[in-house]
Structures are given as C-alpha cells and as structure tokens.
Coordinates of C-alpha atoms in Angstrom, one line a residue:
X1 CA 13.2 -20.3 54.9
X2 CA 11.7 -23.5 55.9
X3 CA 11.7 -25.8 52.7
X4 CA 8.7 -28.4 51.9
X5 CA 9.6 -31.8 52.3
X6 CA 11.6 -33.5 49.6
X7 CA 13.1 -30.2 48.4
X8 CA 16.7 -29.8 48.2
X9 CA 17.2 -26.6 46.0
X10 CA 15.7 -23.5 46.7
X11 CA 15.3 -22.4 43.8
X12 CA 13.2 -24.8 42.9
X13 CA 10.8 -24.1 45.8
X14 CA 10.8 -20.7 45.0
X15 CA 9.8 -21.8 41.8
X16 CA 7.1 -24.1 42.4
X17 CA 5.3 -21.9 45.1
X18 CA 5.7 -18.4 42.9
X19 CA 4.0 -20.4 40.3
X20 CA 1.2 -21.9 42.1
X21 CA 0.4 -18.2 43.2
X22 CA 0.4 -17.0 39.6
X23 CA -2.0 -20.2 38.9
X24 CA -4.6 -19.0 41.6
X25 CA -4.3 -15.1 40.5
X26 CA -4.9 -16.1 36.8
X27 CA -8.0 -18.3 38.0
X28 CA -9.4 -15.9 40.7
X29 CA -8.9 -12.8 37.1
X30 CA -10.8 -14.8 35.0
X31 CA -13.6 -15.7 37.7
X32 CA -13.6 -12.1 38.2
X33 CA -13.4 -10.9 34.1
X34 CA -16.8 -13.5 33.5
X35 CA -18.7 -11.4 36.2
X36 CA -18.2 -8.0 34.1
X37 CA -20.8 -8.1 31.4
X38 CA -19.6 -5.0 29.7
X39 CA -15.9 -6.9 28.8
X40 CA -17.8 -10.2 27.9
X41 CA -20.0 -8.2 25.5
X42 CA -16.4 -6.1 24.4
X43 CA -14.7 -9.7 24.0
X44 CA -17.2 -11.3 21.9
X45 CA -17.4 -8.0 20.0
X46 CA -13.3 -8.7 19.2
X47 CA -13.6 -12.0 18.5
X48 CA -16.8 -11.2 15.4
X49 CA -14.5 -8.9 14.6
X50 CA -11.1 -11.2 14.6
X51 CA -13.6 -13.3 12.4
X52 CA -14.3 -11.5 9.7
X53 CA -11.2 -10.3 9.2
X54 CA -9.8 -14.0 9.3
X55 CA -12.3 -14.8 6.9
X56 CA -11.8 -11.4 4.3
X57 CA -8.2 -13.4 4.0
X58 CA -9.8 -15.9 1.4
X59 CA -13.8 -14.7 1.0
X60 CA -15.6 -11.2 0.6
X61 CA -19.1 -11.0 -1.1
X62 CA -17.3 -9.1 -3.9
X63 CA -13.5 -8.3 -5.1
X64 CA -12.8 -5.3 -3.2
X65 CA -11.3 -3.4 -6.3
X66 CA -13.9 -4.1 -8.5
X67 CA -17.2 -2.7 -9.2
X68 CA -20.6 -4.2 -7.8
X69 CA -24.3 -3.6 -7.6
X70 CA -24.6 -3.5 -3.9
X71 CA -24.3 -0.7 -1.5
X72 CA -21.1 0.9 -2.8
X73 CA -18.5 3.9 -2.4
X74 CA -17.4 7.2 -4.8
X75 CA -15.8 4.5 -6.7
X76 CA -18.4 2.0 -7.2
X77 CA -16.3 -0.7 -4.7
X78 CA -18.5 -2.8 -2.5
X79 CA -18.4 -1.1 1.2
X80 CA -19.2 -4.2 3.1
X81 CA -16.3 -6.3 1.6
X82 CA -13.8 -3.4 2.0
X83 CA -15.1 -3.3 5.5
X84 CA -14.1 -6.6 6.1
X85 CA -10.6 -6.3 4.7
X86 CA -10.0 -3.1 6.4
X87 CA -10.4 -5.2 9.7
X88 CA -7.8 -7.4 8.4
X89 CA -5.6 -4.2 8.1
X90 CA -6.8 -2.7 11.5
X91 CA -5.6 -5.6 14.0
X92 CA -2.6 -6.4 11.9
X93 CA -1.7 -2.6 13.1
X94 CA -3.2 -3.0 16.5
X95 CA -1.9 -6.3 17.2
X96 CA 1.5 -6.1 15.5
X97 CA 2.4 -2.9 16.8
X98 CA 1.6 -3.9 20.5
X99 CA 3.9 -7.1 19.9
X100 CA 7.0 -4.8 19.0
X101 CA 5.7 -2.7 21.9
X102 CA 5.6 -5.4 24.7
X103 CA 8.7 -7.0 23.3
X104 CA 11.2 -3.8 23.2
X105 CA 9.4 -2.3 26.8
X106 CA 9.7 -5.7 28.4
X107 CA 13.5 -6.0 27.5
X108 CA 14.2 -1.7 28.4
X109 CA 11.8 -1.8 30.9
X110 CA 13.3 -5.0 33.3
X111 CA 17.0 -4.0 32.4
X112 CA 16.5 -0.6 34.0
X113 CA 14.3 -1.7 37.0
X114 CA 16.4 -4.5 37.7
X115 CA 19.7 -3.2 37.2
X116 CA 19.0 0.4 38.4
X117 CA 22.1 2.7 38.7
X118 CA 23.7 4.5 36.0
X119 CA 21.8 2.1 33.7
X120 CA 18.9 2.7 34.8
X121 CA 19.6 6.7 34.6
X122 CA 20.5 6.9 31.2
X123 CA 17.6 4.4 30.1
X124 CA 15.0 7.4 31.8
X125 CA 16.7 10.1 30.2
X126 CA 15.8 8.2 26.7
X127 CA 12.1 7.5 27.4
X128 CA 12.0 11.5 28.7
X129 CA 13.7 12.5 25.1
X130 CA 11.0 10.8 23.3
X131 CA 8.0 11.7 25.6
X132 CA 9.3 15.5 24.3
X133 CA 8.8 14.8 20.5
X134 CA 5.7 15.0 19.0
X135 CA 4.5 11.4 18.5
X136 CA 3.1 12.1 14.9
X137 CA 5.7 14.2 13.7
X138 CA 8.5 10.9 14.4
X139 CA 5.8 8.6 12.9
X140 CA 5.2 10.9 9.9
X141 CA 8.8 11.2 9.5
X142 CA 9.4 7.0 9.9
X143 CA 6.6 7.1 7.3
X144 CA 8.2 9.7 4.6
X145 CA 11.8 7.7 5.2
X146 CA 10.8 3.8 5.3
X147 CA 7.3 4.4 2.7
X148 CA 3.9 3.4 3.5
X149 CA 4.1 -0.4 3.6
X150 CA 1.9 -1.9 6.7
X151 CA 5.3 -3.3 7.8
X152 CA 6.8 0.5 7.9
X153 CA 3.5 1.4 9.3
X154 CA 3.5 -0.8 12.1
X155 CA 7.5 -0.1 12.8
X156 CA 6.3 4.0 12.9
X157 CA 3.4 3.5 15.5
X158 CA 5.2 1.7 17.8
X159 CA 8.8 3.7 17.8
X160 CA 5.9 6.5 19.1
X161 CA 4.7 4.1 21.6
X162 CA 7.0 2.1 23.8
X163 CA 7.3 4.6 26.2
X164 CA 4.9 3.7 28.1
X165 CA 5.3 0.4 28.0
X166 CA 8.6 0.6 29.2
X167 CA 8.3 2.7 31.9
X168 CA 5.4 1.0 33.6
X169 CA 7.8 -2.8 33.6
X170 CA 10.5 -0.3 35.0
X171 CA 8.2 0.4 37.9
X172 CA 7.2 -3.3 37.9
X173 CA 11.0 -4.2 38.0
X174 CA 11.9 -1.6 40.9
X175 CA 9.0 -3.1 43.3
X176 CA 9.0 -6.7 42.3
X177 CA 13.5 -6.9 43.0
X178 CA 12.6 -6.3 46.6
X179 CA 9.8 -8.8 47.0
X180 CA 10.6 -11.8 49.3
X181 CA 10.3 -14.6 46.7
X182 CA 12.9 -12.8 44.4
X183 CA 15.7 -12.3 47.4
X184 CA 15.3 -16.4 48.3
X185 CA 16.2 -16.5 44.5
X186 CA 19.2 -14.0 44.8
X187 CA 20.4 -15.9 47.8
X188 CA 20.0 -19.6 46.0
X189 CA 22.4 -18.1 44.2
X190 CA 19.9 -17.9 40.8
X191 CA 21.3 -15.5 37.9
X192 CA 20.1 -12.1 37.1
X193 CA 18.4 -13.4 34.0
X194 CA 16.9 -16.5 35.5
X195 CA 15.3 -13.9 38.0
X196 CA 14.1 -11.6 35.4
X197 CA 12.0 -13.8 33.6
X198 CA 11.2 -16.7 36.3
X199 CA 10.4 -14.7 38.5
X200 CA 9.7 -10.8 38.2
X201 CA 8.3 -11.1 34.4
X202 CA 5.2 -13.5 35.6
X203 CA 4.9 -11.5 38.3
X204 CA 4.5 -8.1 36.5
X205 CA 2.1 -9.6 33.4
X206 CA -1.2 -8.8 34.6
X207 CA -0.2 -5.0 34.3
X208 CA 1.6 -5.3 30.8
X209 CA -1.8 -7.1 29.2
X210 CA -3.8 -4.5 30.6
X211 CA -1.6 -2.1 29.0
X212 CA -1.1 -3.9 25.5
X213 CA -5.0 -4.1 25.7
X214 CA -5.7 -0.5 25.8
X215 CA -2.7 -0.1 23.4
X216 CA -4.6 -2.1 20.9
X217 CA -6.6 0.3 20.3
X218 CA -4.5 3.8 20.3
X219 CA -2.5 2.1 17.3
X220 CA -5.6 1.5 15.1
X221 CA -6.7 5.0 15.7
X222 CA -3.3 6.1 15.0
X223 CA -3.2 4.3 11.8
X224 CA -6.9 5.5 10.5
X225 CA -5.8 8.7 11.2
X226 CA -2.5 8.7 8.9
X227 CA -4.8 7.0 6.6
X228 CA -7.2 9.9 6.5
X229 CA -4.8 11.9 6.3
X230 CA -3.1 10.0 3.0
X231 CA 0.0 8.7 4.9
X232 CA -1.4 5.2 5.8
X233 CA -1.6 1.8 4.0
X234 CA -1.0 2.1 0.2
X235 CA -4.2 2.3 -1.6
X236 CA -6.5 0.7 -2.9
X237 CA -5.7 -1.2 -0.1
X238 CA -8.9 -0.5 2.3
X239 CA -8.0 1.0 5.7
X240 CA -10.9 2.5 8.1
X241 CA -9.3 5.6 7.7
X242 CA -8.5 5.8 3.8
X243 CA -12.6 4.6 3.0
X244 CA -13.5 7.6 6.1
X245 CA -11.5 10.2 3.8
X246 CA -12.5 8.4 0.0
X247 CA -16.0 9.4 1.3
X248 CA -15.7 12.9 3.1
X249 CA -16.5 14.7 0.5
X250 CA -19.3 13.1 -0.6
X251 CA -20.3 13.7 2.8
X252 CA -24.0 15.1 2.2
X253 CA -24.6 12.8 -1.2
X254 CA -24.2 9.7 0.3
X255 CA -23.4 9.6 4.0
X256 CA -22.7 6.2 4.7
X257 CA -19.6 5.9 2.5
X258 CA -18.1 7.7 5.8
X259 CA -20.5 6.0 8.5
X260 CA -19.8 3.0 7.6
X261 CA -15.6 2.7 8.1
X262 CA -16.2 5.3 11.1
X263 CA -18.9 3.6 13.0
X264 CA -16.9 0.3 12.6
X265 CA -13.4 2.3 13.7
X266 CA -15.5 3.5 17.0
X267 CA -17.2 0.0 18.0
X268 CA -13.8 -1.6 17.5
X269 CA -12.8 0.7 20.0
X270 CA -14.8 0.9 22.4
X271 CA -14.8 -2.2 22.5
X272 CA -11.2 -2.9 23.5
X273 CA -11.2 -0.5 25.5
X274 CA -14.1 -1.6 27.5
X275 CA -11.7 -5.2 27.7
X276 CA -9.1 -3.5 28.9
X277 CA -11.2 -2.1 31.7
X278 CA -12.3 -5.1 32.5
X279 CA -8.5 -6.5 32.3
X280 CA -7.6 -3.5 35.2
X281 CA -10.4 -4.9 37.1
X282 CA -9.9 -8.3 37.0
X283 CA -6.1 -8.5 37.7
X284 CA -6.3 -6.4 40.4
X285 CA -5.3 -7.7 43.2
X286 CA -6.9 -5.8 45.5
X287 CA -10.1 -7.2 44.8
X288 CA -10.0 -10.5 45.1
X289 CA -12.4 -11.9 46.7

C-alpha cells in the first residue's frame, strides 16, 4: 500500500483515511435523513416528547397524586400531568434499556465475529438458548425475583432483548475482519482490540443505531404491557400502561381515561419507528447519491 506523503506508520494512515470515509458517510446520512419528511416529522415528534418529559422532572399543571378540577381519571388525578410523567417513565425504559442492549451486544457481538472459532460457536449456541425462551416469561420471572423497581424493569427488558443486537454486530464483525482497511491494520501490526473499536466498531454503527432506534420502541411497549398487566413500575407511579389498565374498566363511562395514555403510547411509536426507517434509509450505503 502506497502511503501519503509524510506518513511513516500505517496505522496511522489507515486511521486517518478510514475516518475521513466515516466523516463523508455520516454527512452524505444526514443529507439524505433531511430529504425524508416522514422521519423529520417522527424526530421533532421525539424531541416534544423528550420535552415534556424533561420538563414533568420539576413542573406538571397539578401534583400527579393529588386530586384536581381538570379533566381527570377513576381516581380524580389530573390525566394530562400523569401523561407527562409517564413520558418520563417511557424513555427512561426505552432509552435505558437500549443502552444495556447496545453495550452487552456490542461487546458479545465483536468478540464472536472477530475471534470466530470455538468462541464464536459457543457464543451462537447462547443467543439460540435464549431465542427459545419465551421473552415474557424470563422478564416476568426477572420481575417476580429482582421487584418492580424501573431499575429491575429496565435490567428484565433488555436480558429479553440483546439477542438481536448481538447477532447483527456478529455479522458486522464476520464481514468487516476481511475488509481491506482492517488487514493493513492486522499487518501494521495493530492489536486485536485496537482493531475492534478503531476500526470495525465505526464501521458497523450505522446498523447498530438503526437497530437501537427501532429497539426504542419494542421496550416501551414491552413495559406498558407489564404495566397493564400489574407487573410494571410501582404505582402510583404513572406508566402508559398502568393509567391504560386504571381506566379499562371505566371503559364506556369515561373513555378517555384509556385514550388518552393509549393514543400517546401509539404516536410515541410510530413515531420512532418511522426514525428508524428513515435511519435504514439514510445509512444505507447503497443509496448514496
């Protein structure tokens, strides 16, 4: 490999030229992600969303355990600022969860697809195992062992979720070892770990946000529905899921006690869901243009 001028180490050119690359992939995405209208409108969405809930931390328009006068649930709390703080809840489970989930499938994931071999076999043969367990009987049994703190909560979701996480940077780490860029690394003489995350991990990103996008939402929905079903956050703590069930059976009486938490559950998801579409899109290669 011909080296630019002035550059002694290989490493270091392999360095500088993978990251230029990364630079103009990130800047040809986010070209790319402004042209979809359907993410922009999904991304703003998000961020109202991130902004109420950032605000319910120090102001709602009433206490959310005590009685009011406006529009208000079976137990005379104000719906609007339980709303609010059940946002607060919602991405701390979204958003924590994916971060355990990224983390733990980043490290399983690379070890197997870089190391391969026996490793690589035995790592499979875990992710397999778990695929073939229920995913709500191990978080309903995470829940009954370690309570129903958010913590415990968040810990249960995502022990049912790195799978997939960790598989797809397996297959990121299988096809990215053979790549040009990381063999001029092997043969600088660059260590396994330096070449993990210098060069394969920036490399594989694009697909691991588009997957913690879309994870985003499965762990909210995950956690509304151990909430309905009296297994989620402690109350009176208001989850989407715990007002949804408070209200269902005065269903026919007064409607929007379940509306309400439900219609803000699906817009918060469709809405991260449309992002994460526009994610795929976007850091596709493929289609840039």
């Amino acid at each position: 490999m011909a080296l630019a001028p002035g550059v002694a180490n290989p490493q270091e050119y392999v360095g500088d030229t993978v990251a230029r690359e990364q630079t103009s992939l990130w800047a040809d995405a986010w070209r790319r992600l402004r042209r979809n209208r359907l993410a922009l409108v999904a991304t703003v969405f998000i961020g109202f969303v991130l902004l109420v809930a950032i605000i319910s931390v120090f102001w709602t328009p009433y206490p959310i355990y005590r009685e009011s006068v406006a529009p208000t649930d079976q137990a005379g709390r104000d719906i609007l600022s339980r709303l609010a703080v059940g946002a607060q809840i919602s991405l701390e489970v979204g958003v924590g969860t994916q971060i355990l989930v990224v983390a733990f499938g980043i490290l399983v994931g690379l070890t197997a697809g870089y190391y391969r071999g026996i490793l690589d076999g035995v790592i499979s043969t875990v992710i397999n195992i778990f695929y073939g367990i229920p995913s709500l009987l191990v978080a309903l049994l995470m829940v009954l062992l370690l309570g129903r703190g958010l913590d415990k909560i968040i810990i249960a979701i995502a022990a049912t979720s790195w799978m997939d996480m960790a598989r797809l940077v397996r297959g990121q780490g299988l096809a990215l070892r053979e790549r040009e860029f990381v063999e001029a690394a092997r043969a600088g003489g660059a260590k396994a770990s330096r070449i993990i995350f210098r060069h394969i991990l920036p490399n594989a990103l694009g697909p691991i946000i588009v997957q913690a996008t879309f994870g985003v939402p499965a762990a909210i929905l995950f956690e509304a529905f151990l909430s309905f079903l009296g297994l989620g956050v402690q109350p009176p703590a208001p989850s989407w899921g715990s007002m949804a069930a408070d209200g269902f059976q005065a269903l026919r009486l007064a409607p929007h006690i379940v509306l309400a938490p439900a219609l803000a559950l699906s817009l918060t998801l469709m809405a991260f869901n449309f992002l994460g579409d526009g994610l795929r899109d976007a850091l596709d290669p493929r289609q840039k243009r």
